[in-house]
CSV table of C-alpha atoms in Angstrom, one decimal:
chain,number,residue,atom,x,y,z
A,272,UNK,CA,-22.2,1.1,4.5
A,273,UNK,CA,-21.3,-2.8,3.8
A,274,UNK,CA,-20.7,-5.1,6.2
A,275,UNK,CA,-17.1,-5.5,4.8
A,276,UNK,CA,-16.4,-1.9,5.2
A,277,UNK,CA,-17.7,-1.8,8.7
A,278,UNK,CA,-15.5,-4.6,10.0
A,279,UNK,CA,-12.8,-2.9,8.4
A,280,UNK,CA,-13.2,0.1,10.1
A,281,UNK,CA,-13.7,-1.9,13.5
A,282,UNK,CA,-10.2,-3.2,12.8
A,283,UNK,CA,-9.2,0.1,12.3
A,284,UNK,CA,-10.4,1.2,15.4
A,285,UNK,CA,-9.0,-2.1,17.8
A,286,UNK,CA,-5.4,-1.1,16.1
A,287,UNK,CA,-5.3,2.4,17.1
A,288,UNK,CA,-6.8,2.0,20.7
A,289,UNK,CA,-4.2,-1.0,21.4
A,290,UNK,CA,-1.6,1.4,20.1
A,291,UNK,CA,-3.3,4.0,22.7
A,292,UNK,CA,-4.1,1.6,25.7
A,293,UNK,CA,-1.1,-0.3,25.7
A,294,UNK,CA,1.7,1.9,24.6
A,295,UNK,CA,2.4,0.2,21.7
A,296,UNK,CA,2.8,0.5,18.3
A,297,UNK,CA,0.3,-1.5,15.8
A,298,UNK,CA,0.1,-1.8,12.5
A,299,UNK,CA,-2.1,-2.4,9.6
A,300,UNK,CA,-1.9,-4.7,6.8
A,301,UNK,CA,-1.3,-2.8,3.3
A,302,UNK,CA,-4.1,-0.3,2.9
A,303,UNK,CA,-5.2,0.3,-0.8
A,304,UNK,CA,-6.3,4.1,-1.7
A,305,UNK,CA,-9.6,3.5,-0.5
A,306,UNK,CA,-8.6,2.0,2.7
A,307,UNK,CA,-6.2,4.8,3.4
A,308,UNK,CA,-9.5,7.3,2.3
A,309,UNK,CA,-12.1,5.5,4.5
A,310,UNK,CA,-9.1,5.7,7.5
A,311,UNK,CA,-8.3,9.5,7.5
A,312,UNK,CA,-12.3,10.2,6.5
A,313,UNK,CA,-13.2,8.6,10.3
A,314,UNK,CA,-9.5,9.1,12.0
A,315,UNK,CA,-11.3,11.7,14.3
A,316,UNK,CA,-13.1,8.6,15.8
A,317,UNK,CA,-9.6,7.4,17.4
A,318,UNK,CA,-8.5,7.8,20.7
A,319,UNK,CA,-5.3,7.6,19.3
A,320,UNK,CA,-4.3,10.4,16.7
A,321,UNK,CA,-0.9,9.0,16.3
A,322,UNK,CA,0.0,7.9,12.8
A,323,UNK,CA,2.1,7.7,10.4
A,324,UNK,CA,1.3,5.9,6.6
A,325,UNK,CA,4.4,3.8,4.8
A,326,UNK,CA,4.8,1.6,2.3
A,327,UNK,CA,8.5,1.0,1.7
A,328,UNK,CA,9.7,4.1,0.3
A,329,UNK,CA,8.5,7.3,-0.7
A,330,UNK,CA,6.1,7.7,-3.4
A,331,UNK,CA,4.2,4.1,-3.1
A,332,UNK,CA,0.1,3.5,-3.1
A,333,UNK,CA,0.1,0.5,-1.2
A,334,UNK,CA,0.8,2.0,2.5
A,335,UNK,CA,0.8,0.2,5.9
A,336,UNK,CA,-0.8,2.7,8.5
A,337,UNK,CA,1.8,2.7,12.1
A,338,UNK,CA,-0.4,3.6,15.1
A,339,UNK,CA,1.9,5.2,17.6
A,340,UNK,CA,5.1,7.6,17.3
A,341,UNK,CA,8.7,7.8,19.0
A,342,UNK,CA,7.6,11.0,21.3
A,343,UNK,CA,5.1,9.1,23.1
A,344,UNK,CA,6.2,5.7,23.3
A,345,UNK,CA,10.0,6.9,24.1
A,346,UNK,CA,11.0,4.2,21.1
A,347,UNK,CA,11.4,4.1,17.6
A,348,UNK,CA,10.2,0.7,15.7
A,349,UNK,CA,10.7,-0.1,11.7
A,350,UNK,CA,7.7,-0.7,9.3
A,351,UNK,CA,7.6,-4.5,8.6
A,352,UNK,CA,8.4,-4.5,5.1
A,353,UNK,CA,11.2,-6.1,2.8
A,354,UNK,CA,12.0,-5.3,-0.2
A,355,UNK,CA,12.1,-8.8,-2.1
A,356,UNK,CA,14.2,-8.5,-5.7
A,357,UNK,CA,13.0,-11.1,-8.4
A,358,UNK,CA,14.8,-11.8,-11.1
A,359,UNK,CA,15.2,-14.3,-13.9
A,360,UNK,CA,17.6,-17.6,-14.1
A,361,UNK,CA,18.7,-16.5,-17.6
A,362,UNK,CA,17.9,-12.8,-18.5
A,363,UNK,CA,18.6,-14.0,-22.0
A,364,UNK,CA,16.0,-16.1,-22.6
A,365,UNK,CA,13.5,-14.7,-19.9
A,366,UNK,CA,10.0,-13.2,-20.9
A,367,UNK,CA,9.1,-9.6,-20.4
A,368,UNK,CA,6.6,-10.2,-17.4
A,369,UNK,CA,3.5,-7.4,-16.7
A,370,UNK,CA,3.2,-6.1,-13.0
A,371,UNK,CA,-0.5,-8.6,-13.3
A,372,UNK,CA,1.9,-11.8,-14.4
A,373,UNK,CA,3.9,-11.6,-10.7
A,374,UNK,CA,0.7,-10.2,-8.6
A,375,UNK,CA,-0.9,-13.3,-10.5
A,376,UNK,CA,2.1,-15.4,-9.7
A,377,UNK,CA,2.3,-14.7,-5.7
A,378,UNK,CA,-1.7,-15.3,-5.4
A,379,UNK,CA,-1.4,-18.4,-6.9
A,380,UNK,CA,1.2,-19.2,-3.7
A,381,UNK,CA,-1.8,-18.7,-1.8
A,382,UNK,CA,-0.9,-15.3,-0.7
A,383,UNK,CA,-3.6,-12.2,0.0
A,384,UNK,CA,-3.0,-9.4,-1.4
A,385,UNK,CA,-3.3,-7.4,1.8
A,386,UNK,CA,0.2,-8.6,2.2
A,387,UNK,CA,1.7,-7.4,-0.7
A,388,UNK,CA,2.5,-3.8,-1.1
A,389,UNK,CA,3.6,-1.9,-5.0
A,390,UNK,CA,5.6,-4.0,-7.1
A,391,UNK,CA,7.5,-2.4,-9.3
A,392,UNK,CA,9.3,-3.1,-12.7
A,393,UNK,CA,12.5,-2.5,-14.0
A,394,UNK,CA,13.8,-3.9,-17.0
A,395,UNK,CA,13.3,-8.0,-16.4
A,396,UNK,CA,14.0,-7.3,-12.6
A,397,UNK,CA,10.5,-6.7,-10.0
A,398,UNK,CA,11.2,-5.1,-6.5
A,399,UNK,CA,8.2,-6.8,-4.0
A,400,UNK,CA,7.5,-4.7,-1.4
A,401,UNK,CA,5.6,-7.5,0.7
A,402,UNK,CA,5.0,-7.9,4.9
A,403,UNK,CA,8.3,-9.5,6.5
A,404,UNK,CA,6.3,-12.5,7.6
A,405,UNK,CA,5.5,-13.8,4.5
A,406,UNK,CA,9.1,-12.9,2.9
A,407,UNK,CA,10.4,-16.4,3.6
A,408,UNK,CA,7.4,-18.1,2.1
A,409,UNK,CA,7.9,-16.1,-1.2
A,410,UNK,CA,12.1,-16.9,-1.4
A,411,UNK,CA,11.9,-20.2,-0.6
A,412,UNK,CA,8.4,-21.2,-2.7
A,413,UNK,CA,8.2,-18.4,-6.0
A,414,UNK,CA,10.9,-20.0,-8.7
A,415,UNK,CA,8.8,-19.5,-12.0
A,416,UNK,CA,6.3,-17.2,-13.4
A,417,UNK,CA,5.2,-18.1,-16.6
A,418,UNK,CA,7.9,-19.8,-18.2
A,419,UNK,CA,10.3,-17.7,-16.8
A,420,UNK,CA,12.4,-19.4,-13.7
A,421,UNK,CA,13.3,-16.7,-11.1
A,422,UNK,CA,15.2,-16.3,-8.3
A,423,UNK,CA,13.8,-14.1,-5.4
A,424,UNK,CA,15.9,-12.5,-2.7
A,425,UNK,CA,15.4,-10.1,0.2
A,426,UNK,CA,17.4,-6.3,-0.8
A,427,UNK,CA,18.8,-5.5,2.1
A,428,UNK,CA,18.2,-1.7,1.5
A,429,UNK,CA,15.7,0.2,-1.4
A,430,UNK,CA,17.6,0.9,-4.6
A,431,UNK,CA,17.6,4.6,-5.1
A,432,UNK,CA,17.1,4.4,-9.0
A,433,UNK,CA,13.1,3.1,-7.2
A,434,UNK,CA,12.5,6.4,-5.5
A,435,UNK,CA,10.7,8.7,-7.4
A,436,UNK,CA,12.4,11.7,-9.3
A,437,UNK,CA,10.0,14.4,-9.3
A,438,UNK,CA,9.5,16.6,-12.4
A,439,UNK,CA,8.1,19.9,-12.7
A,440,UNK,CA,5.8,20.5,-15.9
A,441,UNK,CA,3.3,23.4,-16.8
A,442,UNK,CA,-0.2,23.0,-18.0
A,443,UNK,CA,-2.7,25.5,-19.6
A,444,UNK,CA,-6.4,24.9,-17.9
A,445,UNK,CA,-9.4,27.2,-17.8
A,446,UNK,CA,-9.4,27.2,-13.8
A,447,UNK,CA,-8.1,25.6,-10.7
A,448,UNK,CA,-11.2,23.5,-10.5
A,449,UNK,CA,-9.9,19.3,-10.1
A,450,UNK,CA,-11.5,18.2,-13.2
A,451,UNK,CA,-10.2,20.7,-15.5
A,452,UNK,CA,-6.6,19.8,-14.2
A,453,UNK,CA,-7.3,15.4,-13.9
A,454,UNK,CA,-8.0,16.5,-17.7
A,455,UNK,CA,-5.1,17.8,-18.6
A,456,UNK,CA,-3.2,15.5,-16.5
A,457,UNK,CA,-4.1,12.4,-17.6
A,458,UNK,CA,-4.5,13.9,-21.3
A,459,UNK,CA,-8.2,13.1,-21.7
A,460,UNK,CA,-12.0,15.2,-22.0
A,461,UNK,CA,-13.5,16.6,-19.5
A,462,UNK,CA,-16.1,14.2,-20.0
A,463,UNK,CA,-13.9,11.3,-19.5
A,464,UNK,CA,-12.3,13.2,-16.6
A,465,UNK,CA,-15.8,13.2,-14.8
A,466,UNK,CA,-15.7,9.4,-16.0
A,467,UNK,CA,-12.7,9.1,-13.4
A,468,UNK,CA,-14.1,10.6,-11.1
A,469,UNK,CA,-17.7,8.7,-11.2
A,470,UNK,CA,-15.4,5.4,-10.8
A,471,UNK,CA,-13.9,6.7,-7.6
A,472,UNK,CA,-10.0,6.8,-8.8
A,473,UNK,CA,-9.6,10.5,-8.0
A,474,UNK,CA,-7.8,11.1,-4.7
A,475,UNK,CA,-6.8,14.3,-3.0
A,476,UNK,CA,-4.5,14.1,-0.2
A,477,UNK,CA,-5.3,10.6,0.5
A,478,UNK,CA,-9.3,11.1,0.3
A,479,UNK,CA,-11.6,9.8,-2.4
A,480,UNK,CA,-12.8,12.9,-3.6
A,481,UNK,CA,-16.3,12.6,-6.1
A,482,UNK,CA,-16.6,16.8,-6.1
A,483,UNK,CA,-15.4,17.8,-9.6
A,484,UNK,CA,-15.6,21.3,-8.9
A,485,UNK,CA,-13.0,21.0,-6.0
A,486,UNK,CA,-10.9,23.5,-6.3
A,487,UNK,CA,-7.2,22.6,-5.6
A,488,UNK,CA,-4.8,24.6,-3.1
A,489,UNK,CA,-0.9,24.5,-3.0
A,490,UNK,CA,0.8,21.7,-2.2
A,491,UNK,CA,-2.3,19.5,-2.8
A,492,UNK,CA,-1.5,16.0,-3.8
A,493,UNK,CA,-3.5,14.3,-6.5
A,494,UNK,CA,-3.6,10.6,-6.5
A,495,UNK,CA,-6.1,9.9,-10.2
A,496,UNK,CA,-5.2,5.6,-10.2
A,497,UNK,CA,-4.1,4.2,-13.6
A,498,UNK,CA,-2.7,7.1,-14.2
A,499,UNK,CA,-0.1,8.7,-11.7
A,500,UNK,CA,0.4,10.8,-8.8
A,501,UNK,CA,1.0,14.5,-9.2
A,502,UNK,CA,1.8,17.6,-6.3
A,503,UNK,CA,-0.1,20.8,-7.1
A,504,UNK,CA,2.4,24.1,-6.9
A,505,UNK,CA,0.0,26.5,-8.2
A,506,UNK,CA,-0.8,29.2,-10.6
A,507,UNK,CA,2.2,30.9,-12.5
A,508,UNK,CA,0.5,33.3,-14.1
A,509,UNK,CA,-2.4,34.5,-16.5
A,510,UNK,CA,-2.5,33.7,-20.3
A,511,UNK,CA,-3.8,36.4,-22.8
A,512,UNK,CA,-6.9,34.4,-22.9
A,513,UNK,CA,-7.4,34.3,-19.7
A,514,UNK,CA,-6.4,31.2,-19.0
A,515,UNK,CA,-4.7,29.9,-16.4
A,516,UNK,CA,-0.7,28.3,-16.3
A,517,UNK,CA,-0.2,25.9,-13.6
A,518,UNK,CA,2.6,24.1,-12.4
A,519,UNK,CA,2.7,20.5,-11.3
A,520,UNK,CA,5.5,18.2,-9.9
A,521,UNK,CA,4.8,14.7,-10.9
């Protein structure tokens, strides 16, 4: 174990027994999937087994972890996140901007990127899902990325056409085992399915999970980065060739 992973676990650990000790609630910065995988691999170390992960709205991999719940504390407290909306001066004559071009653009304000959550894309439009502290900072200094001029300001509520819309698709795979389905999932080998996994962007249920053989169970959820997010709903039934049809939502 690093010393950077250590101190974050410490951190971990001072959070959740404030939370406990002091009947509060405490919060993380935003956790990146293996943040959130070294948390729930040591949560047992806690006093405090009150949790609940968030990142703005359903769906997101950048989460904020909230030590404490409503039943215990006998109050109920918001995440603190904004949604901040950028868009462009002149959609005419703006650039199409990557999701690197405004990460790039809010580091270069001399923000960490603990601090920023997903950022997501629509059209010319990004929606910023960033800590309320530093919301004010980003309005009042982002005004160009690129050569694009922008105009950021805080939504006051998540635009449902952001939430994710779940779709149910079949696959064919030779057994429930997780690298057979990344496989078909992400449309690649097996080889280059055991590639993912060697790289450590294969996550099940919020853990980094290295076992290629793991065999999945209902209602699973399958995190493989760079290439989506899927919920596991089972077999369906048997092929002639003994095969197996499974069902996915992603």
């Amino acid at each position: 174990m690093n010393q950077e992973e250590e101190y974050f676990k410490k951190r971990l650990l001072d959070l959740a027994n404030q939370a406990y000790q002091n009947n509060c609630y405490t919060f993380t910065d935003f956790l990146s999937l293996p943040e959130q995988s070294c948390f729930l691999e040591n949560q047992n170390k806690f006093l405090n087994p009150s949790y609940v992960l968030f990142g703005g709205c359903e769906g997101l991999e950048r989460q904020i972890i909230r030590f404490g719940n409503p039943e215990e504390l006998g109050y109920e407290i918001a995440f603190p996140i904004v949604c901040i909306v950028i868009e462009p001066l002149m959609e005419k004559f703006a650039e199409i901007l990557s999701h690197r071009d405004y990460l790039g653009a809010l580091m270069s304000l001399g923000i960490e990127r603990k601090m920023i959550g997903d950022i997501l894309i629509r059209g010319k439009t990004a929606y910023v899902f960033a800590n309320e502290k530093i919301a004010g900072y980003i309005i009042n200094h982002l005004d160009k990325i690129r050569h694009t001029n922008v105009t950021c300001r805080i939504s006051d509520t998540v635009p449902e056409y952001l939430k994710p819309k779940m779709v149910q698709t079949q696959l064919i795979v030779a057994s429930e085992r997780l690298d057979a389905i990344v496989a078909k999932f992400c449309k690649t080998s097996r080889s280059q399915a055991d590639e993912l996994f060697r790289e450590k962007k294969v996550f099940c249920n919020g853990r980094l999970c290295e076992n290629t053989a793991h065999k999945l169970k209902e209602g699973d959820v399958v995190t493989v980065r760079g290439y989506g997010r899927f919920y596991y709903r089972g077999v369906r039934f048997e092929t002639k060739k003994e095969r197996l049809c499974i069902e996915i939502e992603q």
